[in-house]
CSV table of C-alpha atoms in Angstrom, one decimal:
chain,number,residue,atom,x,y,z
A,154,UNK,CA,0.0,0.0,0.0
A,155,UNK,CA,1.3,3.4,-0.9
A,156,UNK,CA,2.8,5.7,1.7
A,157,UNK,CA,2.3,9.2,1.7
A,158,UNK,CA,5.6,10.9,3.7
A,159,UNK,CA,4.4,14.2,5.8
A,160,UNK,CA,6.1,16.8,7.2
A,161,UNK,CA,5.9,15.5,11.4
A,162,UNK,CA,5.5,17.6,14.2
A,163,UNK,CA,8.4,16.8,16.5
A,164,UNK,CA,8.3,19.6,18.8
A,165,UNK,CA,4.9,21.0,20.5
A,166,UNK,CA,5.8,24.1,19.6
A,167,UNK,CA,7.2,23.2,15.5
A,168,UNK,CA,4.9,24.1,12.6
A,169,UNK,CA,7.3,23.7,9.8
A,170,UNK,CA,10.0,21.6,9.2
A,171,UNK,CA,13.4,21.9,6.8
A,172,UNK,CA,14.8,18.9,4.7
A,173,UNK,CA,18.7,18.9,5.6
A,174,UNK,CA,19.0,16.1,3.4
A,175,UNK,CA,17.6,12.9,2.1
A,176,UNK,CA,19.4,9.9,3.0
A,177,UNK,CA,17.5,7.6,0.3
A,178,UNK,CA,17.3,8.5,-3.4
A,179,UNK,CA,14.3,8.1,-5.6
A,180,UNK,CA,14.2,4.1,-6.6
A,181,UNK,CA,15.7,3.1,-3.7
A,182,UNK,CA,14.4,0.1,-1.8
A,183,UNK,CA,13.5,1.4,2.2
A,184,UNK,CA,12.1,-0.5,4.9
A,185,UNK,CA,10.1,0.8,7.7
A,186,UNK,CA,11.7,2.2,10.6
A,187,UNK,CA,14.7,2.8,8.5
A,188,UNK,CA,16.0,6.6,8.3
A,189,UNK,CA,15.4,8.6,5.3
A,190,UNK,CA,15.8,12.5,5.7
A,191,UNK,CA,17.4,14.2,8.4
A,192,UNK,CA,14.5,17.2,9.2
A,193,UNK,CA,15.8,20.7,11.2
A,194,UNK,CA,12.9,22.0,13.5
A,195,UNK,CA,12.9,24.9,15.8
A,196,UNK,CA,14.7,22.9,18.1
A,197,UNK,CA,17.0,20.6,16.9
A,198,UNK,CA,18.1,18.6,13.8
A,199,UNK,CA,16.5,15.3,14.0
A,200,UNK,CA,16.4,11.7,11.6
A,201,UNK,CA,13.1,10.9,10.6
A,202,UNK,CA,12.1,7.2,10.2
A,203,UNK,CA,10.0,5.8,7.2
A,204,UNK,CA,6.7,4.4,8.4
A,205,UNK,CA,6.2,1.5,6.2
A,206,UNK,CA,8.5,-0.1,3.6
A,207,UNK,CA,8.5,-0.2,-0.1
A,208,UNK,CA,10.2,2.3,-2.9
A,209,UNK,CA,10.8,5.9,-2.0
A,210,UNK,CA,9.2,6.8,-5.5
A,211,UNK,CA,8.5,10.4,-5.2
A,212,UNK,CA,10.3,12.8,-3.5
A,213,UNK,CA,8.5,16.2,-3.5
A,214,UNK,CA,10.5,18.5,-1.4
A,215,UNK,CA,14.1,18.5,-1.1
A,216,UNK,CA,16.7,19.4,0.4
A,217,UNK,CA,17.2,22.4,2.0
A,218,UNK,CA,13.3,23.2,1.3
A,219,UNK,CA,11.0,23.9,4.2
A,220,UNK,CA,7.4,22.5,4.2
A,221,UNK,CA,4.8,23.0,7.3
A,222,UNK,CA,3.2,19.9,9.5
A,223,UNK,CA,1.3,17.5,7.5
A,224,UNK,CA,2.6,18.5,4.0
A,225,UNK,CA,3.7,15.5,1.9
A,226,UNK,CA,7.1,15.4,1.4
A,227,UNK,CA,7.2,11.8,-0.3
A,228,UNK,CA,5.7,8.6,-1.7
A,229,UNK,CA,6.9,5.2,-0.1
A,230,UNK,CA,5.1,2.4,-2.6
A,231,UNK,CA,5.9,-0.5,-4.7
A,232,UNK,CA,7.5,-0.6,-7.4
A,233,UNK,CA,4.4,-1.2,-9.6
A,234,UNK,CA,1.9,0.6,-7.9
A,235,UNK,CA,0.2,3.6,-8.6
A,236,UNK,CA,0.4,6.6,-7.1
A,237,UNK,CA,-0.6,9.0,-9.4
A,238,UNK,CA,-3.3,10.5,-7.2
A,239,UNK,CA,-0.7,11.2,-4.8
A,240,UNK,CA,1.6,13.3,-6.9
A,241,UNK,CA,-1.1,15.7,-8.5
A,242,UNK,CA,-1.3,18.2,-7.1
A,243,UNK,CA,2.4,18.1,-5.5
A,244,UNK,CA,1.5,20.7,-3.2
A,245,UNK,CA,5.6,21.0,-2.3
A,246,UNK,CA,8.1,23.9,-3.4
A,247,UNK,CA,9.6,21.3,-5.3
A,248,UNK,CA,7.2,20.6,-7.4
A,249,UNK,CA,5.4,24.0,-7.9
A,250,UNK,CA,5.9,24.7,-11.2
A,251,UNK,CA,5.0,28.1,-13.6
A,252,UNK,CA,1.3,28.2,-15.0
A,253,UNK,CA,0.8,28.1,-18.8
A,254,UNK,CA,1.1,32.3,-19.5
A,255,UNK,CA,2.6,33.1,-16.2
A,256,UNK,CA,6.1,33.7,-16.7
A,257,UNK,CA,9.2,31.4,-15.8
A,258,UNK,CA,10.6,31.9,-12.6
A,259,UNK,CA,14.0,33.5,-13.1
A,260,UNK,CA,17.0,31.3,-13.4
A,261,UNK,CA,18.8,30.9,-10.3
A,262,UNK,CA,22.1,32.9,-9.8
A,263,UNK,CA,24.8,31.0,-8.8
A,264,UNK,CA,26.3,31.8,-5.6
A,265,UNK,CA,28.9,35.1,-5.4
A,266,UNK,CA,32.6,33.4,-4.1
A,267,UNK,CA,34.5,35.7,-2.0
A,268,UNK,CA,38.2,36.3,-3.2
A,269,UNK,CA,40.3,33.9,-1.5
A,270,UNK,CA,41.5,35.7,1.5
A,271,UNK,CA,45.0,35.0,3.6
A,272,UNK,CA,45.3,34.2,6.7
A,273,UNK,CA,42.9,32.4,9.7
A,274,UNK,CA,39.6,31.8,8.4
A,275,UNK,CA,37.3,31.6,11.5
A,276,UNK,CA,34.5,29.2,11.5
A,277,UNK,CA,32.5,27.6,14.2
A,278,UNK,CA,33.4,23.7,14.9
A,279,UNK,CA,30.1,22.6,13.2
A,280,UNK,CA,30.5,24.5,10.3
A,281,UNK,CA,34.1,23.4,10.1
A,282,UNK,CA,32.7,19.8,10.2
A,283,UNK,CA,30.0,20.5,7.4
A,284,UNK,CA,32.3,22.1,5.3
A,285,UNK,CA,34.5,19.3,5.4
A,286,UNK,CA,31.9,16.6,4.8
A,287,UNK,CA,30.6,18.2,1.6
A,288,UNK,CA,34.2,19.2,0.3
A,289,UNK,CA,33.4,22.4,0.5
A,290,UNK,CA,36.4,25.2,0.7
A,291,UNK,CA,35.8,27.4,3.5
A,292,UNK,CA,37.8,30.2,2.3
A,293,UNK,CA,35.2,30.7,-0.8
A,294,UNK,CA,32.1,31.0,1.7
A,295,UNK,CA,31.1,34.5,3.1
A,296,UNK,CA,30.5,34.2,7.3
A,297,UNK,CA,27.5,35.8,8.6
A,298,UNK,CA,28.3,35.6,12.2
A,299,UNK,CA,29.8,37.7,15.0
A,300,UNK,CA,32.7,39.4,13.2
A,301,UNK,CA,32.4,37.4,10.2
A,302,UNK,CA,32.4,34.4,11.7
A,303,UNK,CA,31.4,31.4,9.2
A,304,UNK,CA,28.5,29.4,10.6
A,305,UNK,CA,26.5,26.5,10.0
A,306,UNK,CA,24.0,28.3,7.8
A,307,UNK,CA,26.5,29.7,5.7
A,308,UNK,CA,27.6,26.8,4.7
A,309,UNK,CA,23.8,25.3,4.4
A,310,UNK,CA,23.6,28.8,2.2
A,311,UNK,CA,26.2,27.5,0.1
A,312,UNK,CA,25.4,24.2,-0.3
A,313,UNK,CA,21.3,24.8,-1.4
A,314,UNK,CA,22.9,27.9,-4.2
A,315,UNK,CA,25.2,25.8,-5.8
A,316,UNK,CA,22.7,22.9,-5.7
A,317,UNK,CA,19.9,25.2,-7.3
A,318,UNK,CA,21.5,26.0,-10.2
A,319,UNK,CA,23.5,22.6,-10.9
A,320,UNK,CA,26.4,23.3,-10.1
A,321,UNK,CA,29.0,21.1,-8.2
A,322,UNK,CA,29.7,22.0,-4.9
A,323,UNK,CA,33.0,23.8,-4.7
A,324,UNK,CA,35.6,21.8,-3.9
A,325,UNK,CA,38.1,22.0,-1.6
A,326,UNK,CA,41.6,22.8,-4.2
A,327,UNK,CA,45.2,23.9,-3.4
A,328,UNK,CA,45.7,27.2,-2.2
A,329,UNK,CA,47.2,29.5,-5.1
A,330,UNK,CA,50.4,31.4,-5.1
A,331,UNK,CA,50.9,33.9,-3.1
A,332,UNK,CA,50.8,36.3,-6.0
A,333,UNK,CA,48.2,35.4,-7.6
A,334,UNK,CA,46.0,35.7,-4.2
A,335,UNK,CA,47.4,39.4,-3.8
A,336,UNK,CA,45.6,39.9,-7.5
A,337,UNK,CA,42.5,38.7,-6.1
A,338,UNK,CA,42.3,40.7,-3.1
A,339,UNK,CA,42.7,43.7,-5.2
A,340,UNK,CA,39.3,42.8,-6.5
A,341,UNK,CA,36.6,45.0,-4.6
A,342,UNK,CA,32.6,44.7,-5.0
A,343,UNK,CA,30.5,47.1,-3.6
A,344,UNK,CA,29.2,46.1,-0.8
A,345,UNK,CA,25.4,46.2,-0.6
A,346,UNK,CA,23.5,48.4,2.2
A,347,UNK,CA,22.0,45.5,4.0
A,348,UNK,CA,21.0,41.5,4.1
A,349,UNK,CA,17.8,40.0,3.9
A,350,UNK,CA,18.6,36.7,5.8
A,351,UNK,CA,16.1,34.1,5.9
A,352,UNK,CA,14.5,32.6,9.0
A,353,UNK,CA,15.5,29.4,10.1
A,354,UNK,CA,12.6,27.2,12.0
A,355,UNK,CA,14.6,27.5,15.1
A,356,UNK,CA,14.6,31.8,15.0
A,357,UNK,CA,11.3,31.8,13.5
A,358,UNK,CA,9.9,29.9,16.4
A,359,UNK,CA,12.0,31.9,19.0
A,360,UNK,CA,10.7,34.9,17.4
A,361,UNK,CA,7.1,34.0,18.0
A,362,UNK,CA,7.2,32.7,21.2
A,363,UNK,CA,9.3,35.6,22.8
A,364,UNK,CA,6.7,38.0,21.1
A,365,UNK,CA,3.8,36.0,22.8
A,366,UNK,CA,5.4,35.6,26.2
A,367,UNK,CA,6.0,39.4,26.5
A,368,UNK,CA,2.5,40.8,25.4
A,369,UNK,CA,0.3,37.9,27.1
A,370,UNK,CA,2.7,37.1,30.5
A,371,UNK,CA,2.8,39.8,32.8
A,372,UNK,CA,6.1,39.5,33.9
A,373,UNK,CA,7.6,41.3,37.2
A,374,UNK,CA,11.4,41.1,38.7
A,375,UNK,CA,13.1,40.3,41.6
A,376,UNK,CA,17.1,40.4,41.9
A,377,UNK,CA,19.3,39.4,44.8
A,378,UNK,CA,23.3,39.2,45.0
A,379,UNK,CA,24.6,35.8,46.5
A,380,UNK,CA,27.9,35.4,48.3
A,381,UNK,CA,29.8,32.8,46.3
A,382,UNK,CA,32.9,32.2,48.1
A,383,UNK,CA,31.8,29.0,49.9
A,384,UNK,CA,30.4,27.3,46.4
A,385,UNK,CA,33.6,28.3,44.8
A,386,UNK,CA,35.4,26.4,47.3
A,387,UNK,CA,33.1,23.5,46.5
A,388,UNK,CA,33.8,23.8,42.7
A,389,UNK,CA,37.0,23.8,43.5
A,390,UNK,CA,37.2,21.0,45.7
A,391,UNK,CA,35.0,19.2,42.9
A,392,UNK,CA,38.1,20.1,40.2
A,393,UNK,CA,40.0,18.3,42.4
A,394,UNK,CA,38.2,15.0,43.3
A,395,UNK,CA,36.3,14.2,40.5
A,396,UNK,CA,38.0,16.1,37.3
A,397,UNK,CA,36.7,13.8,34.7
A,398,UNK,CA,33.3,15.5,35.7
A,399,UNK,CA,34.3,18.7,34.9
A,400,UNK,CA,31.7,20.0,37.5
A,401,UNK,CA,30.3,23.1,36.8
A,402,UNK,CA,28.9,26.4,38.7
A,403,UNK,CA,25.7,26.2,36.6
A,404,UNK,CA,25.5,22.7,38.0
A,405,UNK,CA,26.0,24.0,41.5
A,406,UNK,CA,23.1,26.7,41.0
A,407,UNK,CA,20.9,23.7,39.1
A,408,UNK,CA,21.0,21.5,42.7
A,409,UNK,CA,20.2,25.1,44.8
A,410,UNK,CA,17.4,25.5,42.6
A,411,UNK,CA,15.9,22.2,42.5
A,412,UNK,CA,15.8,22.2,46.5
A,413,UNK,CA,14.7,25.3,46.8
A,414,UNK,CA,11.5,24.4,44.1
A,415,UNK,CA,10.9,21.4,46.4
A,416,UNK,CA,10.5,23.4,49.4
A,417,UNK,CA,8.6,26.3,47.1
A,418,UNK,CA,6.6,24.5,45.0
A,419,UNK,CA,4.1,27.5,43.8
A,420,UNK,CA,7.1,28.9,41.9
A,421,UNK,CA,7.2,25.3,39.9
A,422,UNK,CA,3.5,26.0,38.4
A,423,UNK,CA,2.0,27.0,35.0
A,424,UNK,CA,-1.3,29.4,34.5
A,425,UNK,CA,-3.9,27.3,32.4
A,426,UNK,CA,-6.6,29.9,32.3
A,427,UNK,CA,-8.8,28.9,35.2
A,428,UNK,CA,-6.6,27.3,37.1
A,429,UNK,CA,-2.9,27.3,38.4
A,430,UNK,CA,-1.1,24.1,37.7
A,431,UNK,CA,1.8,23.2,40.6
A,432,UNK,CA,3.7,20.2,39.7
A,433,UNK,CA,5.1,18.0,42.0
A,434,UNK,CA,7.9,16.9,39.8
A,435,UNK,CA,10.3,19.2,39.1
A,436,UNK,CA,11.7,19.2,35.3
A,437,UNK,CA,14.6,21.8,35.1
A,438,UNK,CA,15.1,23.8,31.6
A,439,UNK,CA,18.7,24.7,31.2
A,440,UNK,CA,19.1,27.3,28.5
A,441,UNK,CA,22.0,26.3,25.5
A,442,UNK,CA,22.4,29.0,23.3
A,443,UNK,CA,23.7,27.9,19.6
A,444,UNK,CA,24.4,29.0,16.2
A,445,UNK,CA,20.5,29.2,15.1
A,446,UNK,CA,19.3,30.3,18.3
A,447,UNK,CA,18.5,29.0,21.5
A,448,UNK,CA,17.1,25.7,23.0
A,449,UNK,CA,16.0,24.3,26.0
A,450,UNK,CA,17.2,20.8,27.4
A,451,UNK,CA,15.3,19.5,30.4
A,452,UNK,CA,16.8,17.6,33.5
A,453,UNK,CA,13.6,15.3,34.2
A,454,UNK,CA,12.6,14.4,37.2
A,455,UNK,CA,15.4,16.1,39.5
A,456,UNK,CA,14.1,16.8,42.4
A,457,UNK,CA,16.1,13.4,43.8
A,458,UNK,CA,18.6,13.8,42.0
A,459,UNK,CA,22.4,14.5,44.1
A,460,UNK,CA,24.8,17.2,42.5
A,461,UNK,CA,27.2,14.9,41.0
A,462,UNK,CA,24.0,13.4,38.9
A,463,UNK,CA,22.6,16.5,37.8
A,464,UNK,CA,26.7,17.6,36.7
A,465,UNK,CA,26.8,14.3,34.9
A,466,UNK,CA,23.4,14.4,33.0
A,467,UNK,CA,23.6,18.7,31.7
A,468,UNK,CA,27.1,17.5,30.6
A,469,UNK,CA,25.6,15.3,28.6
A,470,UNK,CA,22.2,17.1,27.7
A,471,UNK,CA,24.5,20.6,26.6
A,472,UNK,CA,27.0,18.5,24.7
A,473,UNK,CA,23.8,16.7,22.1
A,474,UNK,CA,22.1,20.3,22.1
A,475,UNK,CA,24.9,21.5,20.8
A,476,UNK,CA,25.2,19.3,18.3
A,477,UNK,CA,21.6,19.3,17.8
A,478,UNK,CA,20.8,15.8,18.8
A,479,UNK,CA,18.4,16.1,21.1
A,480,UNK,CA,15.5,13.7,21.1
A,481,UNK,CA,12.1,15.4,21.3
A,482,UNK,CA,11.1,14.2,24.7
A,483,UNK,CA,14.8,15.6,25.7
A,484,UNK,CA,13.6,19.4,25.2
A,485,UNK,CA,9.9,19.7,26.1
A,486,UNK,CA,8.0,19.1,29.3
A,487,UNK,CA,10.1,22.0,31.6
A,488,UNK,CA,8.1,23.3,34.6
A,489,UNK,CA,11.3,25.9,35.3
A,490,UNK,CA,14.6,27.6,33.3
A,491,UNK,CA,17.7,28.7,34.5
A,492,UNK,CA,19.8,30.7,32.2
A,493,UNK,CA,23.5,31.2,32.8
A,494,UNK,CA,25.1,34.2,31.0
A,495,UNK,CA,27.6,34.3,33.3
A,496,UNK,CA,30.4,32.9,31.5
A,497,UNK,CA,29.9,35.7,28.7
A,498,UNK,CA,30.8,37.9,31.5
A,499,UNK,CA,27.2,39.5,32.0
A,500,UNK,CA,26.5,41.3,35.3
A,501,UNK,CA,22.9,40.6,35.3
A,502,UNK,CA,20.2,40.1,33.4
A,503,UNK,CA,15.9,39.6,33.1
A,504,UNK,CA,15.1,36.6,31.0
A,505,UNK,CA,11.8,36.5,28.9
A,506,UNK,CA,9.7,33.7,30.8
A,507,UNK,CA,8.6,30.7,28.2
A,508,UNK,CA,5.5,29.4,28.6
A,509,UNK,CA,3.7,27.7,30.1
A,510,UNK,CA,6.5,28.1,33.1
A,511,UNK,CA,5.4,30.4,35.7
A,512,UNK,CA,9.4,31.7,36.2
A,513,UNK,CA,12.6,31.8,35.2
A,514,UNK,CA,16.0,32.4,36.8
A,515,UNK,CA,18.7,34.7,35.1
A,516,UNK,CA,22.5,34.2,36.1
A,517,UNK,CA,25.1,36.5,35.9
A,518,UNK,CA,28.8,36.1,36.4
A,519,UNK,CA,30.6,35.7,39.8
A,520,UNK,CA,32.9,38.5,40.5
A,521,UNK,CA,35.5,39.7,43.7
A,522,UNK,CA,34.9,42.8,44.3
A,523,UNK,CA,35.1,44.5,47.8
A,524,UNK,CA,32.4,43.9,50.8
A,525,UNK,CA,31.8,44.4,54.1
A,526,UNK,CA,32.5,40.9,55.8
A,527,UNK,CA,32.4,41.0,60.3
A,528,UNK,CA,33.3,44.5,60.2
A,529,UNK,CA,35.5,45.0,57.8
A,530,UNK,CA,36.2,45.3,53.9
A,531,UNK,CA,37.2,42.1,52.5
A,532,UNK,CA,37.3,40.9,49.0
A,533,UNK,CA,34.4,38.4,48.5
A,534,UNK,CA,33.1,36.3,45.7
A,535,UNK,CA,29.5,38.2,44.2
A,536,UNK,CA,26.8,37.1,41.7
A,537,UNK,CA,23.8,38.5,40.9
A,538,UNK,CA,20.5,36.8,39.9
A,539,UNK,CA,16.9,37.7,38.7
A,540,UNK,CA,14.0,35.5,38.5
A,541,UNK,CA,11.3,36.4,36.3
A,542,UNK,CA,7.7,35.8,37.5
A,543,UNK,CA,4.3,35.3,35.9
A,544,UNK,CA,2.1,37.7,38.0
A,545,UNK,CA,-0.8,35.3,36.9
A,546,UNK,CA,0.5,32.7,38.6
A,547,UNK,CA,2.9,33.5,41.6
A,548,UNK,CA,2.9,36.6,43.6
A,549,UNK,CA,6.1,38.6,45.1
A,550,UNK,CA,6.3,37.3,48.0
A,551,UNK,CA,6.1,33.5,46.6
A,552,UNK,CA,9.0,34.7,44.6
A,553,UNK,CA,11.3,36.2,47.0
A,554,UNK,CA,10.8,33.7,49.6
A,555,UNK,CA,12.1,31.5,46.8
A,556,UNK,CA,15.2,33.4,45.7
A,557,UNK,CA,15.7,33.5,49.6
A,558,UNK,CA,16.3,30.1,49.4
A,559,UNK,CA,18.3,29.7,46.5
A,560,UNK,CA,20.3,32.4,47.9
A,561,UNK,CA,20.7,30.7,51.1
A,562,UNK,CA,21.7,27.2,49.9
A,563,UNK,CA,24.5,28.4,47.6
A,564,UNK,CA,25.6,30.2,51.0
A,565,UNK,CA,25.6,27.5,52.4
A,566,UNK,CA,26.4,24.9,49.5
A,567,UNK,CA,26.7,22.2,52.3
A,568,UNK,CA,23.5,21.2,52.0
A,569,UNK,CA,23.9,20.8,48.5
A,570,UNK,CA,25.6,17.4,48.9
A,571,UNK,CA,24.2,15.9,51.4
């Protein structure tokens, strides 16, 4: 029986989907449960399976095309079967096609290659990766991130122009002499006033959400400083014993916080409408920024949990975020966020609550700086924090009783292994 391939929704919150790639070619044999494409949603890059085996006969959108939920992206069927009702109308990019007096679409213009340009060419690791993998020369591709850096979607850029228009990617070929580069930096372009970049589904869905949280979640502040000099001599002392776990502040803060939600629990709540949902479970959000945008992996269940777990999970959560390997179930479901900026050296900072969490906690970096310590002026270790609250749901005094506690516990980090 023929199989029509959709577009699935593998995020609550996704309502399109990109093709990275196909990993089967029109014609070729596929059995169910098998991988096919490899789909990027507003989360994460994730390998979708083929529901039922047969002949991948139709492929309607490819790579490095974007369809919503529920679009048909393919035909699984046998090879003599007929699936002609299924391919008219092809309601994909791929196969939209110009209407008898309309005229052609233009032709696509190949992609503009930067002169080849001495010296360090800086790319993030997963572009590096990608580049290498599709034999494609960094030095030809034009970086669109901070200082321009080349990232991932630069090379994705790159990859979809040179595929539009036929041509084969450009390949990774022996630098030329040194003379012949100083002709082509002599070579100048105007460059144009501005870029129109596209949205991936990652910032498109950040860009919604952000927009929805701040005109529908009335959000109000509270910000304490926390004396870190006793969970710096934890860390430390962590370094030292366990190195291989690379324990980390964030990880310290993650165990203050999930005891303090424990003893707190209308700070681990949602607002449904008519009601105020406390859960008793406490599903920690940890905030990863990457290349695209931002995600969320969730420490399930860790309200149990002893420090060195929680170090030993996020460890391992951060590292597949990163790489964008996160299963579905691995980034939904949080009932609370922290968000560390502090390594980015960031004071403080509010962070934009993401429902349906009823609060979020904002961490900036520790510093030494002078205080007032039994009388006198000592140098101390100081970090700020602000936790965001959804007035709907928790009040102030919920909330500061709260921060009191997280407050108190990385005082007193103790307590945190006990």
């Amino acid at each position: 029986m023929a199989i029509s391939v959709v577009m699935p929704r593998l995020s609550d919150t996704m309502e399109e989907g990109k093709i990275l790639r196909w990993l089967k070619k029109e014609g070729d044999r596929v059995e169910g449960g098998e991988i096919i494409a490899e789909i990027q949603t507003d989360k994460a890059d994730i390998e979708m399976e083929a529901f039922g085996s047969g002949t991948l006969r139709k492929i309607l959108v490819g790579a490095g095309q974007s369809a919503p939920v529920g679009q048909p992206i393919g035909v699984i069927a046998e090879e003599d079967e007929d699936v002609s009702t299924m391919l008219s109308p092809i309601t994909g990019v791929a196969g939209q096609a110009a209407r008898p007096g309309e005229p052609e679409a233009p032709a696509p213009v190949p992609p503009t290659l930067q002169a080849v340009t001495p010296g360090r060419i800086k790319a993030s690791p997963l572009a590096k990766r990608l580049a290498r993998a599709q034999g494609i020369e960094l030095s030809i591709v034009k970086g669109s991130g901070p200082g321009g850096r080349i990232i991932r979607r630069d090379v994705d850029a790159m990859m979809s122009a040179t595929a539009a228009v036929g041509q084969r990617v450009p390949s990774i070929s022996p630098a030329p002499p040194i003379a012949e580069r100083a002709v082509a930096i002599t070579v100048s372009t105007p460059s144009p006033e501005f870029e129109d970049r596209e949205l991936s589904p990652m910032r498109r869905a950040i860009a919604k959400r952000v927009a929805q949280s701040t005109a529908t979640v009335p959000h109000f502040y509270l910000t304490v400083e926390v004396a870190m000099d006793k969970a710096t001599e934890l860390r430390d002392a962590m370094q030292i014993q366990a190195p291989d776990l690379k324990a980390t502040f964030t990880d310290i803060i993650i165990r203050a916080v999930v005891i303090a939600l424990g003893r707190h629990a209308a700070v681990n709540a949602s607002f449904t409408g008519d009601r105020i949902r406390v859960y008793s479970q406490v599903n920690l959000g940890i905030a990863v920024a990457l290349e695209e945008g931002l995600i969320n992996p969730v420490l399930r269940n860790c309200g149990e949990k002893s420090l060195v777990q929680i170090a030993r999970e996020s460890k391992s959560l951060v590292e597949r975020a990163r790489a964008q390997k996160l299963r579905p179930e691995e980034y939904t479901g949080a009932t609370f966020t922290v968000s560390n900026l502090g390594m980015y050296e960031i004071d403080e900072f509010t962070a934009i609550i993401n429902p349906p969490e009823a609060a979020i906690l904002a961490i900036g970096r520790i510093q030494s700086k002078p205080v007032v310590m039994n009388g006198a002026v000592q140098i101390g270790q100081r970090m700020r924090m602000t936790l965001s609250c959804d007035h709907r749901a928790v009040d102030g005094v919920a909330g500061a009783t709260f921060l009191q506690e997280v407050k108190w516990l990385l005082e007193h980090p103790f307590h945190l292994v006990l």
